[in-house]
Amino acid sequence: MSQFKKIEERTLEDFHGQGYLYEHSTTGAKLIHIACDDDNKSFMVSFRTLPESNNGIAHILEHSVLCGSKKFPVKEPFVDLLRSSVNTFLNAMTFSDKTVYPVASRNLRDLENLMDVYLDAVFHPLLHEDELILKQEGWHYEIHDDELSVNGVVYNEMRGALSSPDMALGNEADKIFYPGSQYGFNSGGDPAAILDLDQDEFVAFHKRNYHPSNAIFLLYGDMPIEPMLERIDAALAGFERLEDLPQLRLSPNPETPIRFRMPFAPGQEETGGNPALLCYRANPRSDEEATLALPILAYALCGPDSAPLKHAIMETGYVEDMSLSYRNFLNPCNLLFNFYGVLPQDEELLFEKIYTALEEICKTGFSQKLLDAIFSKISFSIREADNGGMPRGLVHGISAIGDLHDGLSPFTAFELSKQLEQVRELCNSDYLVELTRRYILDNQAYIYATIEADGQYYAKREAAERERLDAIYTQMTEADKAEIEQICEGLKQRRETPDAPEAAASIPHLELSDLPEAPEILDLEHDGESRVFLEGLCSGIWYQDFNFIVNDIEDRFALAVLTEVLGRLSSDRRNRHEIDLDTMIDFGRFNSSINVRNGQTYFQIETSFLVEKVDDALALLREILLDSQYTDHHEYVLPFTQLYAQYQMMALNNGHRIAIDEVQSSCGEDEALLRELSGIPFFDGIDEIIETNDYAQIAKRVANVAKQVFVSSRLLQNSCGERENKETIYAKLEAFKKSLPTGELNDPLLMPELNSTRSAYMIPSEVQYVALGGHLSNIGLPWSGKLLVLTKLLDRSYLWNEIRVGGGAYGCICWAQRSGQIGFVSYRDPKLKQTLDVFATIPDFIEQIELSDRELLDLKIACLGDYLSQRSDYQKMQLEIQYEQLGFSHEDRIAEWNDIISTSLEDLRAYAPYYRQLIDAQHFTVVGSPEMINRHQELFDSGRMLLSEGSFYMDEMDAVDELDELNE
């Protein structure tokens, strides 16, 4: 029997299970157990970690404990698990005041293996003895050509993260707003301060914080609890209870408002606005009523476009987009407004408008329809239980652990329906008005912060950093330089030296017998040529996809715009705000997009609704499709400005997505068309319309395209729901289809030309995203499951070691897709040419692959595990349809499964010449800093600044001239 003693129990109706709270009698560790029938089982351990500086110690420690431990003395047990486990989630996360280590798997033995490695990692890491771990994951000096530089995984990650004006501004605001508390420091780390972290402080922080007395564990799902408790109990052996545990440091509310401007990255104040934030101190976490109600208030004020404050502000044109969030992970919590595209001359007008609009809202109150729409949306999300791919137990478990850290009930996070009823009773219009006055209008504890645009910001930072490093270098003795060289050589040897066989054997493994004998294959019911059905257990929800074939639509730009404005325009019966709220009430999801598969182009509308709301949902959909006022060009302004603001942030924070899309569009026709419809050409078109204010022209084009698209002859329908509702719903869907115009479907248009190669896109950033790829058809390589095994090896071994560990990038991705696309991309990468050089060595690595039987088997198991990801029935239906559209039959899938199992070393090595062709074709794209791209401009056939000169994220840099006459 374990030493965990049950101290509380609660029935959790939404999870059809029981919640238990345990305490470890020796150490005082807490454990939350959620017993339910979910087969996606989860484990998590969390520690309260309170930073006392900006040196990123908690974040670097999160990385470093997963670099070997007492029982598992390998260099990268985390990576070993990634390439040998069938997990559905495996990660670690640093928050402002805690660090969590969550894992999940549908396989019980796999979860036990993951638990064992994580438990030993957090309590007995090798970082105490191996100082190279801090050097690798945190920071270290390097010397190249008599010049000193800094490298390190977290150091480079934070350089990239703080290139985002949102994050940089938010961190600076928290520093000023929460002085003296843990929230006043950047728990991720400020690159300049990271260099202050040394080994002694690093080890001391681990000893103090990573102790069982400071730990909270979570076990969730269908599992035998006693063996799990005994595993954790064994990991706590030898520890005694600590009484002096980390305590939150709270800072008093500021007595007067705070305003400041922060110099930051390139911008043009004359033509483009800046990001800004407005943050109000709110309630302490212990205030249960406010904690429930303030998220509702935030959404009621600024969630949908029809929310009264958002509507009032967006109508002024003072901002391009805005949001309001309730941050309950701070203490006290706060309400944070984020504004995008604010011109300096409009700041006071914006401030005045916020207060006058809120005064008006407090006079009139919140409309009952708005509140009904919000609660309808929440109720639907509870029933659907869709967490965007993250296991359900971890989503709610992280909240539960946070509550328990703060002395609150850990079960509240799992009592969703109860919370909904409480908040329904609480959040009437009068109470929300009261909160608006208390926490915003009458609250002087706020901070307003914005950017002081500085076109030389990065140049100044680079110069200051260079001067500082040069000064350090000139003071170095030959012994100092020799020590740096020794550290770099040690890191290189650590990276290149294989783990000892006995160390590698310590990692727990699965066997093929632990997995199913074949992949899950579902038979879709094809009711004629235009209708597909999959029976699912959907809790009374009906999932319905409407796919209109649009291969022959000539005005592709207008077609793409249609996906962005659909459901956001007034109709002949309702204005756009009524449409917005009624969509929230009648639908669970309502999304439109364009998909291209195997040369076929679809305008897809994904919807879901409660079975009892089918009549209202279909009537509203018909109204949106046929009766929207497409020619009212005034209603295009808001979607366009919001869309471009969101694209700017995506370019800065997720540049790898752009790099991947660009590379793939140079190799495949489907991807080239997708680029035209949703990539750089599309956003260039959006920007041009914003600049020229020519909304009338695009409105006419969209109206014309809508008439062509929304006709019955183009419509294919996919349905997922309970069979008992099929006949009734089908009859209504048939009536809906007949209500559409008949229309006609013409011959498909030609696909666009493939995109150019060797391209560069400059963004204001200190890191790069480097992508290289190709298409199987271009190198004569047939698809096989064996290619997935090679991809897993490249992703989790070679590129991980060379790009992340050796190069200092935050991460790398390697892909091979059944559509034929293959390639690699680095993420938040300080390098450029060196990364392309690493890609060029991949064929040599493949030729010389050496793996033990165990290592090869682990890779196969990890590949097979990708088939075992947890998906809802609706997601399964969509996946099956994608397979059909790609021509990937049931037999093909079984053959792929068997290909994986039968893969040999000879099979893997045989891919070397194909990858050599891939590298030689030179299809690559870099998204990154102008300075780095210009340093290597000879590599590129084309290059340009990515975003328009009218935005904050753009500057007329000299670098543009150096890329003479280069374009997209």
XYZ file of N, CA and C in Angstrom, residues 98-271:
522
model
N 4.283 28.405 -11.859
C 4.364 26.945 -11.728
C 4.957 26.354 -12.989
N 5.469 25.137 -12.856
C 5.971 24.374 -14.000
C 5.274 23.027 -13.985
N 4.759 22.585 -15.135
C 4.001 21.339 -15.200
C 4.634 20.400 -16.213
N 4.516 19.108 -15.926
C 5.046 18.045 -16.781
C 3.907 17.078 -17.095
N 3.161 17.321 -18.176
C 2.003 16.492 -18.508
C 2.306 15.453 -19.589
N 1.733 14.265 -19.430
C 1.795 13.222 -20.456
C 0.425 12.549 -20.543
N 0.158 11.933 -21.685
C -1.098 11.202 -21.859
C -0.897 10.093 -22.877
N -1.644 9.025 -22.725
C -1.585 7.908 -23.664
C -2.862 7.090 -23.525
N -3.249 6.462 -24.607
C -4.393 5.542 -24.558
C -3.948 4.129 -24.195
N -2.633 3.942 -24.081
C -2.061 2.639 -23.760
C -1.548 2.696 -22.318
N -2.072 1.844 -21.445
C -1.728 1.898 -20.028
C -0.240 1.650 -19.799
N 0.327 0.666 -20.469
C 1.745 0.396 -20.272
C 2.589 1.586 -20.715
N 2.192 2.208 -21.790
C 2.909 3.379 -22.268
C 2.841 4.498 -21.235
N 1.672 4.724 -20.655
C 1.547 5.762 -19.634
C 2.443 5.446 -18.442
N 2.509 4.203 -18.045
C 3.382 3.816 -16.936
C 4.846 4.108 -17.271
N 5.253 3.816 -18.509
C 6.628 4.118 -18.924
C 6.907 5.620 -18.868
N 5.963 6.401 -19.383
C 6.126 7.850 -19.379
C 6.216 8.383 -17.957
N 5.371 7.867 -17.075
C 5.399 8.280 -15.673
C 6.758 8.004 -15.041
N 7.261 6.809 -15.263
C 8.527 6.426 -14.636
C 9.658 7.367 -15.051
N 9.732 7.680 -16.344
C 10.801 8.550 -16.827
C 10.619 9.969 -16.291
N 9.415 10.479 -16.308
C 9.181 11.849 -15.844
C 9.406 11.978 -14.336
N 8.991 10.978 -13.565
C 9.179 11.034 -12.116
C 10.662 11.056 -11.753
N 11.450 10.222 -12.402
C 12.876 10.225 -12.103
C 13.530 11.496 -12.615
N 13.030 12.009 -13.746
C 13.617 13.224 -14.320
C 13.467 14.417 -13.384
N 12.275 14.606 -12.828
C 12.054 15.810 -12.024
C 12.727 15.721 -10.651
N 12.839 14.505 -10.096
C 13.386 14.383 -8.744
C 14.880 14.044 -8.714
N 15.382 13.421 -9.778
C 16.789 12.998 -9.762
C 17.484 13.296 -11.098
N 17.467 14.553 -11.547
C 18.088 14.863 -12.846
C 19.609 14.888 -12.756
N 20.239 14.692 -13.899
C 21.702 14.711 -13.969
C 22.286 16.123 -13.983
N 21.429 17.126 -14.043
C 21.913 18.499 -14.154
C 22.750 18.934 -12.950
N 22.610 18.245 -11.812
C 23.414 18.590 -10.640
C 24.899 18.337 -10.901
N 25.185 17.254 -11.603
C 26.582 16.882 -11.847
C 27.083 17.327 -13.212
N 26.196 17.374 -14.193
C 26.604 17.656 -15.569
C 26.326 19.123 -15.898
N 27.356 19.963 -15.809
C 27.183 21.389 -16.051
C 26.923 21.706 -17.525
N 27.211 20.760 -18.410
C 26.955 20.998 -19.830
C 25.468 21.103 -20.132
N 24.629 20.556 -19.264
C 23.187 20.625 -19.502
C 22.711 22.073 -19.462
N 23.121 22.826 -18.455
C 22.781 24.250 -18.406
C 23.367 24.977 -19.611
N 24.581 24.639 -19.994
C 25.207 25.289 -21.146
C 24.395 25.040 -22.419
N 23.914 23.826 -22.568
C 23.175 23.462 -23.781
C 21.791 24.078 -23.783
N 21.044 23.875 -22.723
C 19.642 24.299 -22.696
C 19.482 25.764 -22.337
N 20.432 26.315 -21.565
C 20.346 27.713 -21.178
C 21.169 28.606 -22.076
N 22.483 28.669 -21.813
C 23.326 29.544 -22.618
C 24.793 29.152 -22.473
N 25.569 29.519 -23.483
C 27.022 29.395 -23.414
C 27.642 30.331 -24.445
N 28.892 30.691 -24.200
C 29.643 31.500 -25.159
C 30.225 30.601 -26.261
N 30.371 31.200 -27.447
C 31.096 30.573 -28.540
C 32.035 31.615 -29.151
N 33.124 31.150 -29.734
C 34.081 32.037 -30.394
C 34.242 31.587 -31.844
N 33.959 32.505 -32.784
C 34.130 32.230 -34.211
C 34.860 33.421 -34.829
N 35.987 33.158 -35.467
C 36.757 34.221 -36.141
C 37.056 35.373 -35.187
N 37.523 35.029 -33.989
C 37.879 36.031 -32.973
C 36.693 36.925 -32.595
N 35.508 36.362 -32.652
C 34.319 37.117 -32.258
C 33.501 36.276 -31.293
N 33.096 36.899 -30.191
C 32.341 36.207 -29.152
C 30.854 36.268 -29.463
N 30.151 35.137 -29.291
C 28.699 35.089 -29.481
C 28.086 34.218 -28.395
N 26.764 34.219 -28.346
C 26.032 33.452 -27.342
C 25.109 32.473 -28.054
N 25.010 31.274 -27.518
C 24.099 30.266 -28.059
C 23.449 29.529 -26.896
N 22.361 28.835 -27.176
C 21.638 28.088 -26.161
C 20.178 27.994 -26.545
N 19.534 26.874 -26.238
C 18.176 26.627 -26.706
C 17.202 27.665 -26.156
N 17.145 27.844 -24.841
C 16.198 28.795 -24.259
C 16.587 30.229 -24.606
N 17.880 30.505 -24.618
C 18.341 31.847 -25.006
C 17.781 32.211 -26.381
N 17.889 31.314 -27.348
C 17.393 31.601 -28.696
C 15.874 31.575 -28.765
N 15.262 30.680 -27.990
C 13.804 30.643 -27.966
C 13.244 31.991 -27.529
N 13.822 32.552 -26.473
C 13.294 33.813 -25.950
C 13.654 34.993 -26.847
N 14.762 34.926 -27.555
C 15.045 35.958 -28.560
C 13.926 35.978 -29.591
N 13.475 34.789 -29.995
C 12.387 34.727 -30.953
C 11.060 35.151 -30.351
N 10.782 34.672 -29.135
C 9.504 34.991 -28.501
C 9.369 36.491 -28.272
N 10.444 37.133 -27.844
C 10.384 38.556 -27.550
C 10.517 39.419 -28.794
N 10.582 38.802 -29.973
C 10.427 39.551 -31.211
C 8.967 39.901 -31.446
N 8.066 39.239 -30.719
C 6.644 39.551 -30.801
C 6.371 40.798 -29.967
N 5.840 41.868 -30.559
C 5.568 43.081 -29.779
C 4.561 42.835 -28.672
N 3.607 41.943 -28.907
C 2.635 41.601 -27.861
C 3.335 41.086 -26.611
N 4.203 40.087 -26.813
C 4.867 39.478 -25.665
C 5.827 40.454 -25.006
N 6.590 41.183 -25.812
C 7.550 42.122 -25.248
C 6.838 43.210 -24.452
N 5.754 43.732 -25.002
C 5.012 44.789 -24.314
C 4.344 44.249 -23.052
N 3.766 43.034 -23.150
C 3.125 42.440 -21.985
C 4.099 42.171 -20.859
N 5.280 41.677 -21.196
C 6.289 41.422 -20.162
C 6.726 42.706 -19.474
N 6.918 43.761 -20.273
C 7.328 45.023 -19.681
C 6.223 45.603 -18.802
N 4.970 45.448 -19.231
C 3.851 45.944 -18.429
C 3.741 45.190 -17.113
N 3.874 43.862 -17.147
C 3.806 43.079 -15.913
C 4.931 43.459 -14.958
N 6.106 43.734 -15.520
C 7.247 44.132 -14.688
C 6.923 45.395 -13.897
N 6.261 46.341 -14.542
C 5.930 47.611 -13.886
C 4.688 47.476 -13.007
N 3.755 46.637 -13.441
C 2.449 46.531 -12.776
C 2.492 45.635 -11.545
N 3.434 44.667 -11.513
C 3.531 43.722 -10.398
C 4.920 43.774 -9.776
N 5.363 44.933 -9.325
C 6.731 45.034 -8.800
C 6.909 44.199 -7.531
N 8.036 43.520 -7.466
C 8.357 42.744 -6.271
C 7.727 41.372 -6.213
N 6.765 41.064 -7.102
C 6.140 39.743 -7.104
C 6.717 38.905 -8.230
N 6.413 37.606 -8.187
C 6.909 36.715 -9.235
C 6.368 37.108 -10.605
N 5.204 37.781 -10.645
C 4.605 38.146 -11.923
C 5.296 39.353 -12.557
N 6.169 39.999 -11.805
C 6.924 41.103 -12.353
C 8.167 40.662 -13.103
N 8.394 39.349 -13.136
C 9.551 38.807 -13.861
C 9.076 37.949 -15.024
N 9.891 37.870 -16.035
C 9.610 37.030 -17.196
C 10.057 35.606 -16.875
N 9.104 34.733 -16.597
C 9.466 33.366 -16.218
C 10.135 32.619 -17.360
N 9.886 33.048 -18.601
C 10.569 32.436 -19.742
C 12.014 32.847 -19.847
N 12.316 34.062 -19.369
C 13.679 34.556 -19.399
C 13.871 35.679 -20.392
N 14.560 36.703 -19.964
C 14.999 37.769 -20.865
C 16.407 37.404 -21.343
N 16.667 37.404 -22.649
C 17.973 36.947 -23.135
C 19.163 37.605 -22.449
N 19.070 38.916 -22.191
C 20.200 39.588 -21.541
C 20.406 39.065 -20.123
N 19.291 38.788 -19.418
C 19.396 38.330 -18.028
C 19.736 36.849 -17.937
N 19.418 36.079 -18.961
C 19.743 34.655 -18.951
C 21.246 34.451 -18.751
N 22.038 35.371 -19.264
C 23.497 35.249 -19.156
C 24.002 35.404 -17.722
N 23.124 35.822 -16.806
C 23.521 35.939 -15.398
C 23.361 34.624 -14.633
N 22.718 33.639 -15.240
C 22.437 32.383 -14.543
C 23.677 31.491 -14.516
N 24.054 31.042 -13.302
C 25.201 30.150 -13.182
C 24.772 28.806 -12.597
N 25.663 27.864 -12.569
C 25.369 26.497 -12.161
C 24.918 26.418 -10.705
N 25.534 27.165 -9.811
C 25.177 27.076 -8.395
C 23.736 27.510 -8.157
N 23.337 28.626 -8.741
C 21.951 29.087 -8.584
C 20.985 28.101 -9.219
N 21.386 27.558 -10.341
C 20.557 26.600 -11.082
C 20.250 25.375 -10.215
N 21.271 24.793 -9.636
C 21.107 23.599 -8.806
C 20.314 23.919 -7.541
N 20.583 25.061 -6.942
C 19.879 25.440 -5.715
C 18.390 25.621 -5.967
N 18.028 26.205 -7.118
C 16.611 26.393 -7.455
C 15.923 25.047 -7.604
N 16.607 24.100 -8.224
C 16.014 22.769 -8.367
C 15.809 22.118 -7.011
N 16.814 22.145 -6.150
C 16.698 21.489 -4.846
C 15.546 22.075 -4.028
N 15.364 23.382 -4.123
C 14.332 24.026 -3.305
C 12.934 23.788 -3.857
N 12.797 23.812 -5.178
C 11.457 23.803 -5.785
C 10.990 22.428 -6.242
N 11.912 21.575 -6.695
C 11.513 20.267 -7.208
C 11.581 19.238 -6.087
N 10.767 19.492 -5.080
C 10.705 18.620 -3.908
C 9.271 18.120 -3.782
N 9.061 16.867 -3.360
C 7.698 16.352 -3.249
C 6.769 17.228 -2.410
N 7.283 17.874 -1.380
C 6.428 18.723 -0.552
C 5.855 19.893 -1.344
N 6.527 20.240 -2.454
C 6.088 21.349 -3.301
C 5.393 20.847 -4.562
N 5.039 19.562 -4.579
C 4.513 18.927 -5.800
C 3.022 18.652 -5.685
N 2.371 18.705 -6.830
C 0.985 18.235 -6.971
C 0.962 17.298 -8.171
N 0.371 16.130 -7.994
C 0.267 15.129 -9.054
C -1.179 15.053 -9.538
N -1.327 14.604 -10.773
C -2.653 14.354 -11.352
C -2.654 12.990 -12.025
N -3.678 12.202 -11.755
C -3.967 10.970 -12.482
C -5.399 11.069 -12.989
N -5.572 10.811 -14.270
C -6.899 11.005 -14.882
C -7.185 9.874 -15.850
N -8.422 9.369 -15.812
C -8.870 8.431 -16.823
C -9.078 7.025 -16.295
N -9.204 6.109 -17.247
C -9.511 4.707 -16.950
C -8.213 3.969 -16.645
N -7.933 3.751 -15.362
C -6.702 3.094 -14.946
C -6.884 2.500 -13.561
N -6.127 1.449 -13.230
C -6.139 0.928 -11.849
C -5.353 1.885 -10.951
N -5.972 2.418 -9.923
C -5.352 3.503 -9.184
C -4.250 3.039 -8.230
N -4.412 1.922 -7.559
C -3.428 1.528 -6.549
C -2.029 1.324 -7.132
N -1.883 0.610 -8.256
C -0.533 0.481 -8.832
C 0.075 1.837 -9.208
N -0.766 2.763 -9.636
C -0.260 4.086 -9.990
C 0.223 4.832 -8.747
N -0.531 4.768 -7.685
C -0.119 5.414 -6.440
C 1.186 4.815 -5.925
N 1.318 3.519 -6.070
C 2.547 2.869 -5.599
C 3.754 3.300 -6.423
N 3.559 3.510 -7.745
C 4.657 3.998 -8.584
C 5.123 5.374 -8.110
N 4.176 6.253 -7.865
C 4.541 7.598 -7.423
C 5.154 7.541 -6.025
N 4.579 6.720 -5.166
C 5.106 6.562 -3.804
C 6.570 6.119 -3.843
N 6.889 5.187 -4.739
C 8.268 4.712 -4.850
C 9.203 5.830 -5.290
N 8.706 6.729 -6.155
C 9.539 7.837 -6.623
C 9.817 8.851 -5.521
N 8.984 8.853 -4.471
C 9.150 9.820 -3.383
C 9.977 9.267 -2.229
N 10.425 8.033 -2.373
C 11.209 7.422 -1.295
C 12.478 8.217 -1.038
N 12.802 8.393 0.228
C 14.019 9.097 0.608
C 13.834 10.578 0.848
N 12.665 11.117 0.530
C 12.395 12.531 0.771
C 11.642 12.704 2.089
N 11.951 13.766 2.798
C 11.222 14.140 4.008
C 10.397 15.385 3.725
N 9.465 15.665 4.594
C 8.595 16.827 4.407
C 9.379 18.127 4.610
N 9.163 19.068 3.695
C 9.704 20.419 3.836
C 8.589 21.346 4.315
N 8.916 22.185 5.264
C 7.921 23.137 5.763
C 8.056 24.491 5.092
N 9.267 24.868 4.747
C 9.532 26.185 4.163
C 9.367 26.113 2.651
N 8.122 26.199 2.204
C 7.826 26.065 0.780
C 7.718 27.437 0.124
N 7.924 27.510 -1.194
C 7.802 28.799 -1.889
C 6.420 29.408 -1.682
N 6.384 30.678 -1.397
C 5.141 31.390 -1.159
C 4.994 32.528 -2.170
N 3.754 32.703 -2.648
C 3.503 33.804 -3.568
C 3.863 35.138 -2.922
N 4.493 35.988 -3.695
C 4.790 37.344 -3.256
C 3.807 38.271 -3.960
N 2.946 38.907 -3.194
C 1.913 39.760 -3.770
C 2.335 41.217 -3.678
N 2.078 41.940 -4.746
C 2.396 43.371 -4.741
C 1.107 44.165 -4.592
N 1.148 45.299 -3.895
C -0.074 46.097 -3.705
C -0.539 46.713 -5.007
N -1.830 47.033 -5.068
C -2.343 47.731 -6.237
C -1.692 49.100 -6.360
N -1.347 49.512 -7.564
C -0.838 50.884 -7.723
C -1.920 51.895 -7.342
N -1.510 52.966 -6.714
C -2.478 53.956 -6.235
C -2.959 54.873 -7.340
N -2.184 55.028 -8.371
C -2.560 55.881 -9.500
C -2.286 55.131 -10.796
N -2.962 55.536 -11.868
C -2.721 54.879 -13.163
C -1.277 55.027 -13.619
N -0.833 54.063 -14.424
C 0.528 54.056 -14.960
C 0.436 54.078 -16.482
N 1.249 54.934 -17.083
C 1.335 54.944 -18.546
C 2.813 54.927 -18.943
N 3.120 54.189 -19.982
C 4.493 54.241 -20.483
C 4.538 53.828 -21.943
N 5.610 54.242 -22.613
C 5.860 53.876 -24.001
C 7.171 53.106 -24.047
N 7.190 52.023 -24.802
C 8.370 51.177 -24.878
C 8.948 51.215 -26.282
N 10.198 51.658 -26.425
C 10.818 51.599 -27.760
C 10.867 50.148 -28.239
N 10.514 49.953 -29.494
C 10.549 48.589 -30.010
C 10.780 48.613 -31.501
N 10.534 47.471 -32.102
C 10.967 47.126 -33.448
C 10.474 48.084 -34.527
N 10.899 47.883 -35.762
C 10.629 48.816 -36.852
C 9.157 49.136 -37.013
N 8.888 50.387 -37.311
C 7.531 50.810 -37.585
C 7.542 52.172 -38.216
N 6.421 52.553 -38.777
C 6.303 53.878 -39.383
C 5.113 54.572 -38.749
N 5.374 55.457 -37.820
C 4.300 56.114 -37.111
C 3.403 56.917 -38.052
N 3.968 57.375 -39.175
C 3.175 58.235 -40.042
C 2.036 57.467 -40.716
N 2.260 56.201 -41.037
C 1.271 55.470 -41.823
C 0.725 54.235 -41.144
